Structures are given as structure tokens and as C-alpha cells.
PDB file of N, CA and C in Angstrom:
ATOM      1  N   MET A   8     107.061 338.673  56.812  1.00 84.00           N
ATOM      2  CA  MET A   8     108.407 338.632  56.652  1.00 84.00           C
ATOM      3  C   MET A   8     108.990 339.356  55.680  1.00 84.00           C
ATOM      4  N   PHE A   9     108.655 338.892  53.933  1.00 89.00           N
ATOM      5  CA  PHE A   9     109.185 340.187  53.144  1.00 89.00           C
ATOM      6  C   PHE A   9     109.090 341.117  53.479  1.00 89.00           C
ATOM      7  N   ASN A  10     109.146 342.200  54.870  1.00 88.00           N
ATOM      8  CA  ASN A  10     109.196 343.437  54.682  1.00 88.00           C
ATOM      9  C   ASN A  10     110.895 343.913  55.063  1.00 88.00           C
ATOM     10  N   TYR A  11     111.200 342.625  55.830  1.00 91.00           N
ATOM     11  CA  TYR A  11     112.674 342.748  56.311  1.00 91.00           C
ATOM     12  C   TYR A  11     113.937 342.457  55.482  1.00 91.00           C
ATOM     13  N   ALA A  12     112.869 341.548  54.354  1.00 91.00           N
ATOM     14  CA  ALA A  12     114.507 341.544  53.070  1.00 91.00           C
ATOM     15  C   ALA A  12     115.468 342.223  52.981  1.00 91.00           C
ATOM     16  N   PHE A  13     115.507 343.165  53.115  1.00 87.00           N
ATOM     17  CA  PHE A  13     116.020 344.541  52.546  1.00 87.00           C
ATOM     18  C   PHE A  13     117.344 344.352  53.833  1.00 87.00           C
ATOM     19  N   LEU A  14     116.987 344.074  54.585  1.00 91.00           N
ATOM     20  CA  LEU A  14     117.854 343.411  56.131  1.00 91.00           C
ATOM     21  C   LEU A  14     119.094 342.200  55.404  1.00 91.00           C
ATOM     22  N   ILE A  15     118.641 341.733  54.259  1.00 93.00           N
ATOM     23  CA  ILE A  15     119.594 340.493  53.729  1.00 93.00           C
ATOM     24  C   ILE A  15     120.903 341.594  53.838  1.00 93.00           C
ATOM     25  N   PRO A  16     120.878 342.574  52.645  1.00 90.00           N
ATOM     26  CA  PRO A  16     122.969 342.803  52.477  1.00 90.00           C
ATOM     27  C   PRO A  16     122.767 343.784  52.721  1.00 90.00           C
ATOM     28  N   ILE A  17     122.158 344.516  54.252  1.00 92.00           N
ATOM     29  CA  ILE A  17     122.446 345.205  55.499  1.00 92.00           C
ATOM     30  C   ILE A  17     123.813 344.782  55.924  1.00 92.00           C
ATOM     31  N   PHE A  18     122.845 343.672  56.466  1.00 96.00           N
ATOM     32  CA  PHE A  18     124.060 343.547  57.466  1.00 96.00           C
ATOM     33  C   PHE A  18     125.334 343.021  57.093  1.00 96.00           C
ATOM     34  N   PRO A  19     126.003 342.032  56.401  1.00 96.00           N
ATOM     35  CA  PRO A  19     127.544 342.279  56.043  1.00 96.00           C
ATOM     36  C   PRO A  19     127.760 343.745  55.344  1.00 96.00           C
ATOM     37  N   LEU A  20     127.134 344.432  55.039  1.00 94.00           N
ATOM     38  CA  LEU A  20     127.685 345.926  54.652  1.00 94.00           C
ATOM     39  C   LEU A  20     127.846 346.530  56.254  1.00 94.00           C
ATOM     40  N   LEU A  21     126.674 346.191  56.744  1.00 96.00           N
ATOM     41  CA  LEU A  21     127.156 347.239  58.818  1.00 96.00           C
ATOM     42  C   LEU A  21     128.484 346.305  59.119  1.00 96.00           C
ATOM     43  N   ALA A  22     128.359 344.715  59.327  1.00 97.00           N
ATOM     44  CA  ALA A  22     130.060 343.842  59.877  1.00 97.00           C
ATOM     45  C   ALA A  22     130.918 344.867  58.679  1.00 97.00           C
ATOM     46  N   PHE A  23     130.779 344.981  57.599  1.00 97.00           N
ATOM     47  CA  PHE A  23     132.466 345.810  56.457  1.00 97.00           C
ATOM     48  C   PHE A  23     132.229 347.024  57.623  1.00 97.00           C
ATOM     49  N   LEU A  24     131.867 347.754  57.612  1.00 96.00           N
ATOM     50  CA  LEU A  24     131.697 348.971  57.951  1.00 96.00           C
ATOM     51  C   LEU A  24     132.250 349.124  59.351  1.00 96.00           C
ATOM     52  N   LEU A  25     132.026 348.723  60.176  1.00 97.00           N
ATOM     53  CA  LEU A  25     132.381 348.198  61.830  1.00 97.00           C
ATOM     54  C   LEU A  25     133.196 347.377  62.017  1.00 97.00           C
ATOM     55  N   ILE A  26     133.802 346.603  61.147  1.00 96.00           N
ATOM     56  CA  ILE A  26     135.943 346.118  60.731  1.00 96.00           C
ATOM     57  C   ILE A  26     136.476 347.372  60.473  1.00 96.00           C
ATOM     58  N   VAL A  27     135.606 347.657  58.999  1.00 96.00           N
ATOM     59  CA  VAL A  27     136.787 348.332  58.914  1.00 96.00           C
ATOM     60  C   VAL A  27     137.171 350.252  59.276  1.00 96.00           C
ATOM     61  N   PHE A  28     136.017 350.573  60.260  1.00 96.00           N
ATOM     62  CA  PHE A  28     136.707 352.164  60.684  1.00 96.00           C
ATOM     63  C   PHE A  28     136.498 352.148  61.889  1.00 96.00           C
ATOM     64  N   PHE A  29     136.594 350.745  62.674  1.00 95.00           N
ATOM     65  CA  PHE A  29     136.928 350.391  64.571  1.00 95.00           C
ATOM     66  C   PHE A  29     137.016 349.718  64.614  1.00 95.00           C
ATOM     67  N   LEU A  30     137.100 348.117  64.327  1.00 94.00           N
ATOM     68  CA  LEU A  30     137.495 347.114  64.707  1.00 94.00           C
ATOM     69  C   LEU A  30     138.230 346.420  63.975  1.00 94.00           C
ATOM     70  N   ASN A  31     138.858 346.808  63.189  1.00 91.00           N
ATOM     71  CA  ASN A  31     140.657 346.078  62.255  1.00 91.00           C
ATOM     72  C   ASN A  31     141.643 345.816  62.998  1.00 91.00           C
ATOM     73  N   ARG A  32     141.578 346.303  64.320  1.00 93.00           N
ATOM     74  CA  ARG A  32     143.248 346.475  64.975  1.00 93.00           C
ATOM     75  C   ARG A  32     142.961 344.698  65.792  1.00 93.00           C
ATOM     76  N   ASN A  33     141.871 344.845  65.860  1.00 93.00           N
ATOM     77  CA  ASN A  33     141.893 342.707  67.104  1.00 93.00           C
ATOM     78  C   ASN A  33     141.047 341.998  65.479  1.00 93.00           C
ATOM     79  N   ASN A  34     142.009 341.416  65.748  1.00 94.00           N
ATOM     80  CA  ASN A  34     141.500 340.046  64.807  1.00 94.00           C
ATOM     81  C   ASN A  34     140.176 339.271  65.256  1.00 94.00           C
ATOM     82  N   ARG A  35     140.345 338.863  66.360  1.00 96.00           N
ATOM     83  CA  ARG A  35     138.374 338.169  67.382  1.00 96.00           C
ATOM     84  C   ARG A  35     137.765 338.426  67.019  1.00 96.00           C
ATOM     85  N   VAL A  36     137.846 340.136  67.309  1.00 96.00           N
ATOM     86  CA  VAL A  36     136.473 341.232  67.117  1.00 96.00           C
ATOM     87  C   VAL A  36     135.905 340.993  65.912  1.00 96.00           C
ATOM     88  N   SER A  37     136.964 340.948  64.776  1.00 96.00           N
ATOM     89  CA  SER A  37     136.740 341.619  63.150  1.00 96.00           C
ATOM     90  C   SER A  37     136.289 339.860  62.954  1.00 96.00           C
ATOM     91  N   ALA A  38     136.817 338.890  62.758  1.00 96.00           N
ATOM     92  CA  ALA A  38     136.298 337.677  62.622  1.00 96.00           C
ATOM     93  C   ALA A  38     134.935 337.756  63.300  1.00 96.00           C
ATOM     94  N   LEU A  39     134.889 338.101  64.850  1.00 97.00           N
ATOM     95  CA  LEU A  39     133.112 337.704  64.997  1.00 97.00           C
ATOM     96  C   LEU A  39     131.794 338.680  64.395  1.00 97.00           C
ATOM     97  N   THR A  40     132.479 340.299  64.432  1.00 97.00           N
ATOM     98  CA  THR A  40     131.649 340.717  63.304  1.00 97.00           C
ATOM     99  C   THR A  40     130.723 340.239  62.098  1.00 97.00           C
ATOM    100  N   ALA A  41     132.325 340.134  61.341  1.00 97.00           N
ATOM    101  CA  ALA A  41     131.796 339.565  60.297  1.00 97.00           C
ATOM    102  C   ALA A  41     130.779 338.256  60.166  1.00 97.00           C
ATOM    103  N   VAL A  42     131.382 337.725  60.735  1.00 98.00           N
ATOM    104  CA  VAL A  42     129.871 336.622  61.130  1.00 98.00           C
ATOM    105  C   VAL A  42     128.553 335.773  61.678  1.00 98.00           C
ATOM    106  N   ALA A  43     128.577 337.738  62.399  1.00 98.00           N
ATOM    107  CA  ALA A  43     127.701 337.382  62.990  1.00 98.00           C
ATOM    108  C   ALA A  43     127.116 338.166  62.083  1.00 98.00           C
ATOM    109  N   GLY A  44     127.751 338.886  60.695  1.00 97.00           N
ATOM    110  CA  GLY A  44     126.937 339.861  60.067  1.00 97.00           C
ATOM    111  C   GLY A  44     126.059 338.545  58.863  1.00 97.00           C
ATOM    112  N   ILE A  45     127.286 337.361  58.693  1.00 98.00           N
ATOM    113  CA  ILE A  45     127.035 337.084  58.176  1.00 98.00           C
ATOM    114  C   ILE A  45     125.511 336.324  58.311  1.00 98.00           C
ATOM    115  N   PHE A  46     126.093 335.602  59.267  1.00 98.00           N
ATOM    116  CA  PHE A  46     124.983 334.738  59.928  1.00 98.00           C
ATOM    117  C   PHE A  46     123.867 335.752  60.220  1.00 98.00           C
ATOM    118  N   GLY A  47     122.949 336.807  60.368  1.00 98.00           N
ATOM    119  CA  GLY A  47     122.054 337.441  60.603  1.00 98.00           C
ATOM    120  C   GLY A  47     121.863 337.936  59.117  1.00 98.00           C
ATOM    121  N   ALA A  48     122.228 338.039  58.109  1.00 97.00           N
ATOM    122  CA  ALA A  48     121.755 337.306  56.787  1.00 97.00           C
ATOM    123  C   ALA A  48     120.861 336.766  56.606  1.00 97.00           C
ATOM    124  N   GLY A  49     121.888 335.394  56.997  1.00 97.00           N
ATOM    125  CA  GLY A  49     121.442 334.046  56.922  1.00 97.00           C
ATOM    126  C   GLY A  49     119.978 333.473  57.331  1.00 97.00           C
ATOM    127  N   VAL A  50     120.323 334.193  58.438  1.00 97.00           N
ATOM    128  CA  VAL A  50     118.463 333.981  59.505  1.00 97.00           C
ATOM    129  C   VAL A  50     116.917 334.991  58.799  1.00 97.00           C
ATOM    130  N   VAL A  51     117.598 335.949  58.039  1.00 97.00           N
ATOM    131  CA  VAL A  51     116.244 337.035  57.699  1.00 97.00           C
ATOM    132  C   VAL A  51     116.474 336.391  56.218  1.00 97.00           C
ATOM    133  N   ALA A  52     116.974 335.671  55.422  1.00 95.00           N
ATOM    134  CA  ALA A  52     116.935 335.269  54.129  1.00 95.00           C
ATOM    135  C   ALA A  52     116.187 333.355  54.482  1.00 95.00           C
ATOM    136  N   TYR A  53     116.756 333.091  55.373  1.00 96.00           N
ATOM    137  CA  TYR A  53     116.221 331.514  55.342  1.00 96.00           C
ATOM    138  C   TYR A  53     113.845 332.228  56.034  1.00 96.00           C
ATOM    139  N   LEU A  54     114.367 332.923  56.522  1.00 96.00           N
ATOM    140  CA  LEU A  54     113.039 333.258  56.774  1.00 96.00           C
ATOM    141  C   LEU A  54     111.957 333.851  56.262  1.00 96.00           C
ATOM    142  N   VAL A  55     112.959 334.666  55.021  1.00 94.00           N
ATOM    143  CA  VAL A  55     111.907 335.376  54.299  1.00 94.00           C
ATOM    144  C   VAL A  55     111.831 333.693  52.737  1.00 94.00           C
ATOM    145  N   LEU A  56     112.593 332.757  52.618  1.00 93.00           N
ATOM    146  CA  LEU A  56     112.080 331.339  51.734  1.00 93.00           C
ATOM    147  C   LEU A  56     111.206 331.346  52.629  1.00 93.00           C
ATOM    148  N   PHE A  57     111.202 331.252  53.587  1.00 94.00           N
ATOM    149  CA  PHE A  57     110.266 330.552  54.737  1.00 94.00           C
ATOM    150  C   PHE A  57     108.839 330.442  54.314  1.00 94.00           C
ATOM    151  N   GLU A  58     108.883 331.827  54.656  1.00 93.00           N
ATOM    152  CA  GLU A  58     107.398 332.309  53.915  1.00 93.00           C
ATOM    153  C   GLU A  58     107.363 332.367  52.399  1.00 93.00           C
ATOM    154  N   ALA A  59     108.067 332.506  52.012  1.00 92.00           N
ATOM    155  CA  ALA A  59     107.808 332.553  50.539  1.00 92.00           C
ATOM    156  C   ALA A  59     107.548 330.965  49.788  1.00 92.00           C
ATOM    157  N   ILE A  60     107.540 330.379  50.821  1.00 91.00           N
ATOM    158  CA  ILE A  60     107.789 328.593  50.131  1.00 91.00           C
ATOM    159  C   ILE A  60     105.798 328.493  50.979  1.00 91.00           C
ATOM    160  N   GLN A  61     105.559 329.020  51.887  1.00 92.00           N
ATOM    161  CA  GLN A  61     104.578 328.973  52.742  1.00 92.00           C
ATOM    162  C   GLN A  61     102.931 329.468  50.735  1.00 92.00           C
ATOM    163  N   GLN A  62     103.804 330.361  51.525  1.00 91.00           N
ATOM    164  CA  GLN A  62     102.855 331.300  50.089  1.00 91.00           C
ATOM    165  C   GLN A  62     102.984 330.034  49.189  1.00 91.00           C
ATOM    166  N   GLY A  63     103.564 329.760  48.156  1.00 84.00           N
ATOM    167  CA  GLY A  63     103.392 329.221  46.721  1.00 84.00           C
ATOM    168  C   GLY A  63     103.178 330.004  45.630  1.00 84.00           C
ATOM    169  N   GLY A  64     101.876 329.896  45.267  1.00 87.00           N
ATOM    170  CA  GLY A  64     101.661 329.831  43.304  1.00 87.00           C
ATOM    171  C   GLY A  64     101.354 331.463  43.629  1.00 87.00           C
ATOM    172  N   GLU A  65     100.386 331.455  44.545  1.00 91.00           N
ATOM    173  CA  GLU A  65     100.154 332.718  45.149  1.00 91.00           C
ATOM    174  C   GLU A  65     101.232 334.048  45.143  1.00 91.00           C
ATOM    175  N   LEU A  66     102.475 333.197  45.065  1.00 89.00           N
ATOM    176  CA  LEU A  66     103.904 334.773  44.673  1.00 89.00           C
ATOM    177  C   LEU A  66     103.822 334.507  43.473  1.00 89.00           C
ATOM    178  N   ALA A  67     103.781 333.284  42.909  1.00 88.00           N
ATOM    179  CA  ALA A  67     103.650 333.596  41.466  1.00 88.00           C
ATOM    180  C   ALA A  67     103.143 334.630  40.775  1.00 88.00           C
ATOM    181  N   LYS A  68     101.222 334.873  41.292  1.00 90.00           N
ATOM    182  CA  LYS A  68     101.067 335.763  41.116  1.00 90.00           C
ATOM    183  C   LYS A  68     101.157 337.273  40.755  1.00 90.00           C
ATOM    184  N   HIS A  69     101.232 337.260  42.068  1.00 91.00           N
ATOM    185  CA  HIS A  69     101.579 338.835  42.625  1.00 91.00           C
ATOM    186  C   HIS A  69     103.311 338.097  43.055  1.00 91.00           C
ATOM    187  N   PRO A  70     103.652 339.093  42.493  1.00 91.00           N
ATOM    188  CA  PRO A  70     105.384 338.573  43.783  1.00 91.00           C
ATOM    189  C   PRO A  70     105.157 340.338  44.494  1.00 91.00           C
ATOM    190  N   PHE A  71     106.411 340.430  45.239  1.00 92.00           N
ATOM    191  CA  PHE A  71     106.366 340.841  46.490  1.00 92.00           C
ATOM    192  C   PHE A  71     107.298 342.024  46.043  1.00 92.00           C
ATOM    193  N   PHE A  72     107.209 343.077  46.136  1.00 90.00           N
ATOM    194  CA  PHE A  72     108.480 344.801  45.513  1.00 90.00           C
ATOM    195  C   PHE A  72     107.938 345.490  46.755  1.00 90.00           C
ATOM    196  N   GLN A  73     108.809 346.134  47.006  1.00 88.00           N
ATOM    197  CA  GLN A  73     109.896 347.059  48.663  1.00 88.00           C
ATOM    198  C   GLN A  73     110.831 347.820  47.818  1.00 88.00           C
ATOM    199  N   LYS A  74     110.357 349.283  47.452  1.00 82.00           N
ATOM    200  CA  LYS A  74     111.498 350.192  46.972  1.00 82.00           C
ATOM    201  C   LYS A  74     112.367 350.928  48.642  1.00 82.00           C
ATOM    202  N   LEU A  75     113.088 350.545  49.332  1.00 76.00           N
ATOM    203  CA  LEU A  75     113.898 350.989  49.728  1.00 76.00           C
ATOM    204  C   LEU A  75     113.362 352.434  50.425  1.00 76.00           C
ATOM    205  N   PRO A  76     113.723 352.904  51.689  1.00 71.00           N
ATOM    206  CA  PRO A  76     113.785 354.007  52.343  1.00 71.00           C
ATOM    207  C   PRO A  76     114.299 354.636  51.908  1.00 71.00           C
ATOM    208  N   VAL A  77     114.427 356.607  51.155  1.00 67.00           N
ATOM    209  CA  VAL A  77     114.977 357.371  51.140  1.00 67.00           C
ATOM    210  C   VAL A  77     116.755 357.627  51.332  1.00 67.00           C
ATOM    211  N   PHE A  78     116.399 357.107  52.793  1.00 63.00           N
ATOM    212  CA  PHE A  78     117.552 357.973  53.423  1.00 63.00           C
ATOM    213  C   PHE A  78     118.180 356.687  53.192  1.00 63.00           C
ATOM    214  N   LEU A  79     118.251 355.759  52.146  1.00 63.00           N
ATOM    215  CA  LEU A  79     119.228 353.981  51.650  1.00 63.00           C
ATOM    216  C   LEU A  79     119.669 354.649  49.917  1.00 63.00           C
ATOM    217  N   GLN A  80     118.660 354.890  49.849  1.00 68.00           N
ATOM    218  CA  GLN A  80     119.349 355.126  48.018  1.00 68.00           C
ATOM    219  C   GLN A  80     119.521 356.327  47.543  1.00 68.00           C
ATOM    220  N   LEU A  81     120.864 356.364  46.559  1.00 71.00           N
ATOM    221  CA  LEU A  81     121.889 356.403  46.303  1.00 71.00           C
ATOM    222  C   LEU A  81     121.424 358.268  45.499  1.00 71.00           C
ATOM    223  N   PRO A  82     122.059 359.110  45.969  1.00 72.00           N
ATOM    224  CA  PRO A  82     121.435 360.629  45.056  1.00 72.00           C
ATOM    225  C   PRO A  82     122.292 360.393  43.323  1.00 72.00           C
ATOM    226  N   THR A  83     120.955 360.616  42.017  1.00 75.00           N
ATOM    227  CA  THR A  83     122.114 360.642  40.880  1.00 75.00           C
ATOM    228  C   THR A  83     121.255 362.132  40.062  1.00 75.00           C
ATOM    229  N   GLY A  84     121.546 363.444  41.085  1.00 78.00           N
ATOM    230  CA  GLY A  84     121.253 364.567  40.405  1.00 78.00           C
ATOM    231  C   GLY A  84     119.375 363.892  39.381  1.00 78.00           C
ATOM    232  N   PRO A  85     119.453 364.110  38.514  1.00 81.00           N
ATOM    233  CA  PRO A  85     118.089 364.555  37.760  1.00 81.00           C
ATOM    234  C   PRO A  85     117.607 363.555  37.875  1.00 81.00           C
ATOM    235  N   VAL A  86     118.236 362.297  37.653  1.00 74.00           N
ATOM    236  CA  VAL A  86     117.336 360.966  37.615  1.00 74.00           C
ATOM    237  C   VAL A  86     117.527 360.054  38.723  1.00 74.00           C
ATOM    238  N   GLN A  87     115.921 359.122  38.599  1.00 70.00           N
ATOM    239  CA  GLN A  87     115.491 358.803  39.735  1.00 70.00           C
ATOM    240  C   GLN A  87     116.389 357.586  39.872  1.00 70.00           C
ATOM    241  N   PHE A  88     116.964 356.770  40.911  1.00 72.00           N
ATOM    242  CA  PHE A  88     117.310 355.626  40.990  1.00 72.00           C
ATOM    243  C   PHE A  88     117.103 354.859  42.106  1.00 72.00           C
ATOM    244  N   GLU A  89     115.843 353.923  41.755  1.00 74.00           N
ATOM    245  CA  GLU A  89     115.021 353.172  42.592  1.00 74.00           C
ATOM    246  C   GLU A  89     115.451 351.874  42.828  1.00 74.00           C
ATOM    247  N   VAL A  90     115.848 351.711  44.194  1.00 79.00           N
ATOM    248  CA  VAL A  90     116.209 350.287  44.624  1.00 79.00           C
ATOM    249  C   VAL A  90     115.840 350.317  45.419  1.00 79.00           C
ATOM    250  N   GLY A  91     115.506 348.166  45.301  1.00 84.00           N
ATOM    251  CA  GLY A  91     114.426 347.591  45.893  1.00 84.00           C
ATOM    252  C   GLY A  91     114.703 346.161  46.388  1.00 84.00           C
ATOM    253  N   VAL A  92     113.745 345.832  46.414  1.00 89.00           N
ATOM    254  CA  VAL A  92     113.496 343.985  46.672  1.00 89.00           C
ATOM    255  C   VAL A  92     112.524 343.754  45.727  1.00 89.00           C
ATOM    256  N   MET A  93     113.030 342.623  45.092  1.00 90.00           N
ATOM    257  CA  MET A  93     111.429 341.772  44.616  1.00 90.00           C
ATOM    258  C   MET A  93     111.540 340.189  44.577  1.00 90.00           C
ATOM    259  N   ILE A  94     110.759 339.726  45.561  1.00 91.00           N
ATOM    260  CA  ILE A  94     110.796 337.881  45.872  1.00 91.00           C
ATOM    261  C   ILE A  94     109.572 337.597  44.983  1.00 91.00           C
ATOM    262  N   ASP A  95     110.347 336.993  44.134  1.00 87.00           N
ATOM    263  CA  ASP A  95     109.131 335.550  43.133  1.00 87.00           C
ATOM    264  C   ASP A  95     109.763 334.402  43.233  1.00 87.00           C
ATOM    265  N   PRO A  96     109.017 333.207  42.741  1.00 84.00           N
ATOM    266  CA  PRO A  96     109.315 332.060  42.761  1.00 84.00           C
ATOM    267  C   PRO A  96     110.475 331.730  42.210  1.00 84.00           C
ATOM    268  N   ILE A  97     111.036 332.848  40.672  1.00 81.00           N
ATOM    269  CA  ILE A  97     112.170 332.302  40.017  1.00 81.00           C
ATOM    270  C   ILE A  97     113.747 332.503  41.078  1.00 81.00           C
ATOM    271  N   VAL A  98     113.285 333.758  41.524  1.00 63.00           N
ATOM    272  CA  VAL A  98     114.589 333.570  42.345  1.00 63.00           C
ATOM    273  C   VAL A  98     114.374 333.265  43.453  1.00 63.00           C
TER     274      VAL A  98
END
């Protein structure tokens, strides 16, 4: 489930973009879209949490690192700015 950790911020961002560009005229649909984005992020976050709890001390020795796909990263010119997810017991 750690491979899906990057979806935690994507769900609310997607809901925001949908509301701003398409759904801003209808308050009820906008509210439901926002709640759905938060709910989706919460479900994925809890699944990641439960997997981290199951791994226990092994996660402390070998934390999980994942870089976001190239198409989700911001172009910064000659400097490489890598965005990703890290899951360890402290976080």
C-alpha cells in the first residue's frame, strides 16, 4: 500500500481543481466533491498507516522512499528538484 501514498495529496488537489474550473456554480456538488477528495485521501492515509504499523521495527531500519513520476514534477531548469514520499516510524 506504500506505493499509493502519493495519492494522499492528489485527491484533495484534484477535488480543488474540479471545483475551481467546473463545479463552482453548484454549491452542493462542490461540497460533495471536496468531501470526496478528503475522504479518498483519508482512506489511503489509513491504509498506509495500517501497513506501517504491521511492518513495525523493520520500517525503522529500512524506511520507504518513492519519487513521484516525472510528469508530476515541476520543471526547474538545470536544477533537478525531486518530489516524493517518505514513510518511516517518525512521520
